[in-house]
mmCIF file of C-alpha atoms in Angstrom:
data_model
loop_
_atom_site.group_PDB
_atom_site.id
_atom_site.type_symbol
_atom_site.label_atom_id
_atom_site.label_comp_id
_atom_site.label_asym_id
_atom_site.label_seq_id
_atom_site.Cartn_x
_atom_site.Cartn_y
_atom_site.Cartn_z
ATOM 1 C CA UNK R 196 65.840 80.924 187.244
ATOM 2 C CA UNK R 197 63.144 83.405 188.191
ATOM 3 C CA UNK R 198 63.393 84.352 191.858
ATOM 4 C CA UNK R 199 60.701 87.032 192.169
ATOM 5 C CA UNK R 200 57.730 86.428 189.922
ATOM 6 C CA UNK R 201 54.925 88.847 189.254
ATOM 7 C CA UNK R 202 51.624 88.108 187.589
ATOM 8 C CA UNK R 203 50.233 89.336 185.396
ATOM 9 C CA UNK R 204 52.878 91.385 183.591
ATOM 10 C CA UNK R 205 50.202 93.648 182.153
ATOM 11 C CA UNK R 206 46.846 94.374 183.735
ATOM 12 C CA UNK R 207 44.057 96.525 182.368
ATOM 13 C CA UNK R 208 41.192 97.479 184.625
ATOM 14 C CA UNK R 209 38.324 99.909 184.591
ATOM 15 C CA UNK R 210 38.035 102.965 186.762
ATOM 16 C CA UNK R 211 36.726 101.835 190.156
ATOM 17 C CA UNK R 212 36.962 98.095 189.444
ATOM 18 C CA UNK R 213 38.987 96.238 192.096
ATOM 19 C CA UNK R 214 42.167 94.596 190.913
ATOM 20 C CA UNK R 215 44.693 92.233 192.505
ATOM 21 C CA UNK R 216 48.322 91.881 191.543
ATOM 22 C CA UNK R 217 50.362 88.932 192.708
ATOM 23 C CA UNK R 218 53.980 88.294 193.622
ATOM 24 C CA UNK R 219 55.752 85.098 194.531
ATOM 25 C CA UNK R 220 59.329 84.372 195.510
ATOM 26 C CA UNK R 221 61.565 81.323 195.595
ATOM 27 C CA UNK R 222 64.220 82.915 197.806
ATOM 28 C CA UNK R 223 62.510 82.209 201.142
ATOM 29 C CA UNK R 224 63.148 85.814 202.132
ATOM 30 C CA UNK R 225 61.563 87.286 205.228
ATOM 31 C CA UNK R 226 60.618 90.622 203.724
ATOM 32 C CA UNK R 227 58.371 91.369 200.768
ATOM 33 C CA UNK R 228 57.782 94.880 199.436
ATOM 34 C CA UNK R 229 55.371 96.589 197.084
ATOM 35 C CA UNK R 230 56.453 99.688 195.171
ATOM 36 C CA UNK R 231 54.632 101.982 192.789
ATOM 37 C CA UNK R 232 56.670 103.470 189.969
ATOM 38 C CA UNK R 233 55.445 106.144 187.605
ATOM 39 C CA UNK R 234 57.116 107.249 184.422
ATOM 40 C CA UNK R 235 60.638 108.658 184.886
ATOM 41 C CA UNK R 236 60.389 108.422 188.672
ATOM 42 C CA UNK R 237 62.049 106.319 191.325
ATOM 43 C CA UNK R 238 60.103 103.441 192.868
ATOM 44 C CA UNK R 239 57.929 104.591 195.755
ATOM 45 C CA UNK R 240 57.455 102.184 198.630
ATOM 46 C CA UNK R 241 53.800 101.477 199.449
ATOM 47 C CA UNK R 242 54.251 98.914 202.212
ATOM 48 C CA UNK R 243 56.199 95.858 203.225
ATOM 49 C CA UNK R 244 55.765 92.655 205.180
ATOM 50 C CA UNK R 245 58.354 91.359 207.575
ATOM 51 C CA UNK R 246 57.167 87.773 207.831
ATOM 52 C CA UNK R 247 53.499 88.325 208.754
ATOM 53 C CA UNK R 248 54.068 91.783 210.206
ATOM 54 C CA UNK R 249 52.544 94.422 207.912
ATOM 55 C CA UNK R 250 54.223 97.846 207.684
ATOM 56 C CA UNK R 251 52.384 100.585 205.860
ATOM 57 C CA UNK R 252 54.074 103.764 204.634
ATOM 58 C CA UNK R 253 52.468 106.874 206.094
ATOM 59 C CA UNK R 254 51.478 108.325 202.732
ATOM 60 C CA UNK R 255 50.092 105.158 201.144
ATOM 61 C CA UNK R 256 46.417 105.704 200.288
ATOM 62 C CA UNK R 257 43.822 103.474 201.957
ATOM 63 C CA UNK R 258 42.830 102.357 198.478
ATOM 64 C CA UNK R 259 45.909 100.107 198.509
ATOM 65 C CA UNK R 260 45.887 96.953 200.603
ATOM 66 C CA UNK R 261 48.111 93.927 200.810
ATOM 67 C CA UNK R 262 47.973 90.299 201.904
ATOM 68 C CA UNK R 263 50.693 87.797 202.578
ATOM 69 C CA UNK R 264 49.120 84.374 203.106
ATOM 70 C CA UNK R 265 52.474 82.595 203.355
ATOM 71 C CA UNK R 266 56.212 83.191 202.970
ATOM 72 C CA UNK R 267 56.186 82.793 199.220
ATOM 73 C CA UNK R 268 53.221 84.891 198.141
ATOM 74 C CA UNK R 269 52.177 88.497 198.531
ATOM 75 C CA UNK R 270 49.243 90.305 196.910
ATOM 76 C CA UNK R 271 48.513 93.947 196.180
ATOM 77 C CA UNK R 272 44.829 94.846 196.165
ATOM 78 C CA UNK R 273 43.658 98.138 194.723
ATOM 79 C CA UNK R 274 40.093 98.528 195.902
ATOM 80 C CA UNK R 275 38.905 101.296 193.595
ATOM 81 C CA UNK R 276 41.530 102.160 190.990
ATOM 82 C CA UNK R 277 41.629 105.718 189.780
ATOM 83 C CA UNK R 278 43.327 107.074 186.686
ATOM 84 C CA UNK R 279 46.195 108.244 188.881
ATOM 85 C CA UNK R 280 46.906 104.676 189.950
ATOM 86 C CA UNK R 281 48.076 103.704 186.492
ATOM 87 C CA UNK R 282 51.716 102.806 186.997
ATOM 88 C CA UNK R 283 54.243 100.004 187.156
ATOM 89 C CA UNK R 284 53.908 97.996 190.365
ATOM 90 C CA UNK R 285 57.055 96.336 191.568
ATOM 91 C CA UNK R 286 57.443 93.574 194.099
ATOM 92 C CA UNK R 287 60.758 93.053 195.857
ATOM 93 C CA UNK R 288 62.126 90.750 198.526
ATOM 94 C CA UNK R 289 65.036 90.818 200.955
ATOM 95 C CA UNK R 290 66.329 88.465 203.586
ATOM 96 C CA UNK R 291 66.242 91.177 206.233
ATOM 97 C CA UNK R 292 65.103 94.802 205.973
ATOM 98 C CA UNK R 293 68.662 96.120 205.768
ATOM 99 C CA UNK R 294 69.694 93.662 203.060
ATOM 100 C CA UNK R 295 69.706 93.896 199.291
ATOM 101 C CA UNK R 296 66.281 93.942 197.702
ATOM 102 C CA UNK R 297 65.636 91.808 194.649
ATOM 103 C CA UNK R 298 62.925 92.960 192.319
ATOM 104 C CA UNK R 299 60.444 91.196 190.139
ATOM 105 C CA UNK R 300 59.759 92.254 186.539
ATOM 106 C CA UNK R 301 56.786 94.406 187.544
ATOM 107 C CA UNK R 302 53.140 94.607 186.539
ATOM 108 C CA UNK R 303 52.112 97.458 184.284
ATOM 109 C CA UNK R 304 48.636 98.605 185.344
ATOM 110 C CA UNK R 305 46.431 100.544 182.962
ATOM 111 C CA UNK R 306 43.212 102.133 184.218
ATOM 112 C CA UNK R 307 40.574 102.947 181.629
ATOM 113 C CA UNK Q 1472 46.612 107.604 182.849
ATOM 114 C CA UNK Q 1473 49.938 108.125 184.496
ATOM 115 C CA UNK Q 1474 50.907 111.576 185.600
ATOM 116 C CA UNK Q 1475 53.714 113.178 183.649
ATOM 117 C CA UNK Q 1476 57.021 112.270 185.225
ATOM 118 C CA UNK Q 1477 60.025 114.437 185.739
ATOM 119 C CA UNK Q 1478 62.760 114.494 183.154
ATOM 120 C CA UNK Q 1479 65.602 112.286 184.300
ATOM 121 C CA UNK Q 1480 69.184 113.528 184.199
ATOM 122 C CA UNK Q 1481 70.737 111.904 181.157
ATOM 123 C CA UNK Q 1482 74.287 110.846 180.438
ATOM 124 C CA UNK Q 1483 75.112 110.182 176.784
ATOM 125 C CA UNK Q 1484 78.301 108.302 175.952
ATOM 126 C CA UNK Q 1485 79.877 106.487 173.036
ATOM 127 C CA UNK Q 1486 80.349 102.736 173.068
ATOM 128 C CA UNK Q 1487 83.681 101.895 174.637
ATOM 129 C CA UNK Q 1488 83.857 105.024 176.775
ATOM 130 C CA UNK Q 1489 83.926 104.860 180.548
ATOM 131 C CA UNK Q 1490 80.772 106.181 182.242
ATOM 132 C CA UNK Q 1491 80.444 107.793 185.640
ATOM 133 C CA UNK Q 1492 77.025 108.162 187.225
ATOM 134 C CA UNK Q 1493 76.768 110.225 190.371
ATOM 135 C CA UNK Q 1494 74.401 110.216 193.299
ATOM 136 C CA UNK Q 1495 74.092 112.474 196.319
ATOM 137 C CA UNK Q 1496 72.515 110.638 199.215
ATOM 138 C CA UNK Q 1497 70.508 112.213 201.935
ATOM 139 C CA UNK Q 1498 71.245 110.621 205.287
ATOM 140 C CA UNK Q 1499 74.653 110.771 206.917
ATOM 141 C CA UNK Q 1500 73.627 107.753 209.027
ATOM 142 C CA UNK Q 1501 73.152 105.561 205.956
ATOM 143 C CA UNK Q 1502 75.397 102.549 206.120
ATOM 144 C CA UNK Q 1503 74.474 100.522 203.067
ATOM 145 C CA UNK Q 1504 74.221 101.609 199.440
ATOM 146 C CA UNK Q 1505 73.082 99.833 196.304
ATOM 147 C CA UNK Q 1506 73.120 100.622 192.607
ATOM 148 C CA UNK Q 1507 70.291 99.284 190.496
ATOM 149 C CA UNK Q 1508 69.922 99.197 186.711
ATOM 150 C CA UNK Q 1509 66.447 99.430 185.256
ATOM 151 C CA UNK Q 1510 65.813 98.760 181.587
ATOM 152 C CA UNK Q 1511 62.640 99.998 179.974
ATOM 153 C CA UNK Q 1512 59.605 97.971 181.050
ATOM 154 C CA UNK Q 1513 61.554 95.839 183.535
ATOM 155 C CA UNK Q 1514 62.143 95.766 187.259
ATOM 156 C CA UNK Q 1515 65.321 97.198 188.834
ATOM 157 C CA UNK Q 1516 68.273 94.827 188.661
ATOM 158 C CA UNK Q 1517 70.929 94.727 191.378
ATOM 159 C CA UNK Q 1518 74.359 95.774 190.095
ATOM 160 C CA UNK Q 1519 76.638 96.336 193.044
ATOM 161 C CA UNK Q 1520 76.509 97.379 196.681
ATOM 162 C CA UNK Q 1521 78.837 98.883 199.256
ATOM 163 C CA UNK Q 1522 78.828 99.214 203.035
ATOM 164 C CA UNK Q 1523 79.823 102.413 204.794
ATOM 165 C CA UNK Q 1524 83.033 100.881 206.147
ATOM 166 C CA UNK Q 1525 84.390 100.804 202.588
ATOM 167 C CA UNK Q 1526 85.120 103.575 200.097
ATOM 168 C CA UNK Q 1527 85.478 101.474 196.968
ATOM 169 C CA UNK Q 1528 84.193 98.200 195.655
ATOM 170 C CA UNK Q 1529 84.726 96.612 192.272
ATOM 171 C CA UNK Q 1530 82.648 94.220 190.263
ATOM 172 C CA UNK Q 1531 82.779 93.081 186.693
ATOM 173 C CA UNK Q 1532 83.248 96.295 184.662
ATOM 174 C CA UNK Q 1533 81.663 98.314 187.470
ATOM 175 C CA UNK Q 1534 83.145 100.176 190.415
ATOM 176 C CA UNK Q 1535 81.283 101.961 193.177
ATOM 177 C CA UNK Q 1536 82.955 104.788 195.084
ATOM 178 C CA UNK Q 1537 81.650 106.135 198.367
ATOM 179 C CA UNK Q 1538 82.624 109.499 199.818
ATOM 180 C CA UNK Q 1539 80.962 109.790 203.211
ATOM 181 C CA UNK Q 1540 82.390 113.243 203.867
ATOM 182 C CA UNK Q 1541 80.280 114.807 201.144
ATOM 183 C CA UNK Q 1542 77.573 112.094 201.041
ATOM 184 C CA UNK Q 1543 78.363 111.151 197.491
ATOM 185 C CA UNK Q 1544 78.176 107.850 195.679
ATOM 186 C CA UNK Q 1545 79.313 107.112 192.144
ATOM 187 C CA UNK Q 1546 79.046 104.216 189.744
ATOM 188 C CA UNK Q 1547 81.768 103.783 187.165
ATOM 189 C CA UNK Q 1548 81.146 101.550 184.172
ATOM 190 C CA UNK Q 1549 84.193 100.597 182.143
ATOM 191 C CA UNK Q 1550 84.024 100.117 178.384
ATOM 192 C CA UNK Q 1551 80.356 101.022 178.220
ATOM 193 C CA UNK Q 1552 78.264 98.910 175.866
ATOM 194 C CA UNK Q 1553 74.877 99.578 174.195
ATOM 195 C CA UNK Q 1554 73.377 96.983 176.554
ATOM 196 C CA UNK Q 1555 74.279 99.266 179.455
ATOM 197 C CA UNK Q 1556 71.678 101.777 178.282
ATOM 198 C CA UNK Q 1557 69.157 102.018 181.108
ATOM 199 C CA UNK Q 1558 68.118 104.121 184.083
ATOM 200 C CA UNK Q 1559 70.441 103.765 187.059
ATOM 201 C CA UNK Q 1560 69.201 104.310 190.609
ATOM 202 C CA UNK Q 1561 71.214 104.592 193.769
ATOM 203 C CA UNK Q 1562 69.544 103.518 196.990
ATOM 204 C CA UNK Q 1563 70.540 103.965 200.610
ATOM 205 C CA UNK Q 1564 69.616 102.259 203.844
ATOM 206 C CA UNK Q 1565 70.314 103.543 207.279
ATOM 207 C CA UNK Q 1566 70.770 101.021 210.030
ATOM 208 C CA UNK Q 1567 68.819 97.921 210.908
ATOM 209 C CA UNK Q 1568 65.369 97.486 212.321
ATOM 210 C CA UNK Q 1569 62.508 99.172 210.528
ATOM 211 C CA UNK Q 1570 64.485 101.172 208.004
ATOM 212 C CA UNK Q 1571 64.095 100.343 204.325
ATOM 213 C CA UNK Q 1572 65.738 101.493 201.129
ATOM 214 C CA UNK Q 1573 65.386 105.056 199.921
ATOM 215 C CA UNK Q 1574 65.875 105.506 196.193
ATOM 216 C CA UNK Q 1575 67.543 108.433 194.495
ATOM 217 C CA UNK Q 1576 65.982 110.098 191.469
ATOM 218 C CA UNK Q 1577 67.748 108.060 188.794
ATOM 219 C CA UNK Q 1578 70.011 108.816 185.836
ATOM 220 C CA UNK Q 1579 69.391 107.673 182.312
ATOM 221 C CA UNK Q 1580 72.468 106.324 180.525
ATOM 222 C CA UNK Q 1581 72.345 106.371 176.718
ATOM 223 C CA UNK Q 1582 75.102 104.523 174.891
ATOM 224 C CA UNK Q 1583 75.594 105.169 171.198
ATOM 225 C CA UNK Q 1584 77.254 102.542 168.997
#
């Protein structure tokens, strides 16, 4: 049974055209995370929500925003995608911050 | 497009061999460690974890060893199978509160039939 679901799995957008990626979870976990992963690199944390409390990483560009309307859903908004934003975007959840994170399958973003 | 990534360290083994993947972690205060497996085009998959009050933990065909003295973590896979081919990441977490996981660079495991 899928526990962390990401849609779409593949997203193509144009340079500068806003795009939204979505994540949902059936685990009822408190924490939801968004990571960016580029080829042959480790996932890089962009931000996370603890419940409704948003926590941004210091080096996350302003171009990246997030929303968490309820426990189950979290969205990643890229306001003006650049070519350098092409990557795999991973959503993860954990019960508490110090607990195991469970990842979704990712969304592969292509910027044309 | 994507920027060119770094070449990952690669471990090549034959099917049936035992594999050992190593990881040096960064923070001596880290108290929780996880190994993830990531197959091409998929999200990281939890394999096994260990807390800092342990030095060894075993799962099905996998064992994690923790050496806090030298800040070293290893993942041992017994009787490696072609389906084990993937990138393996270690991750560490130090303490509770606002800390989150920090991922290591990753090692690619290639298993030949």
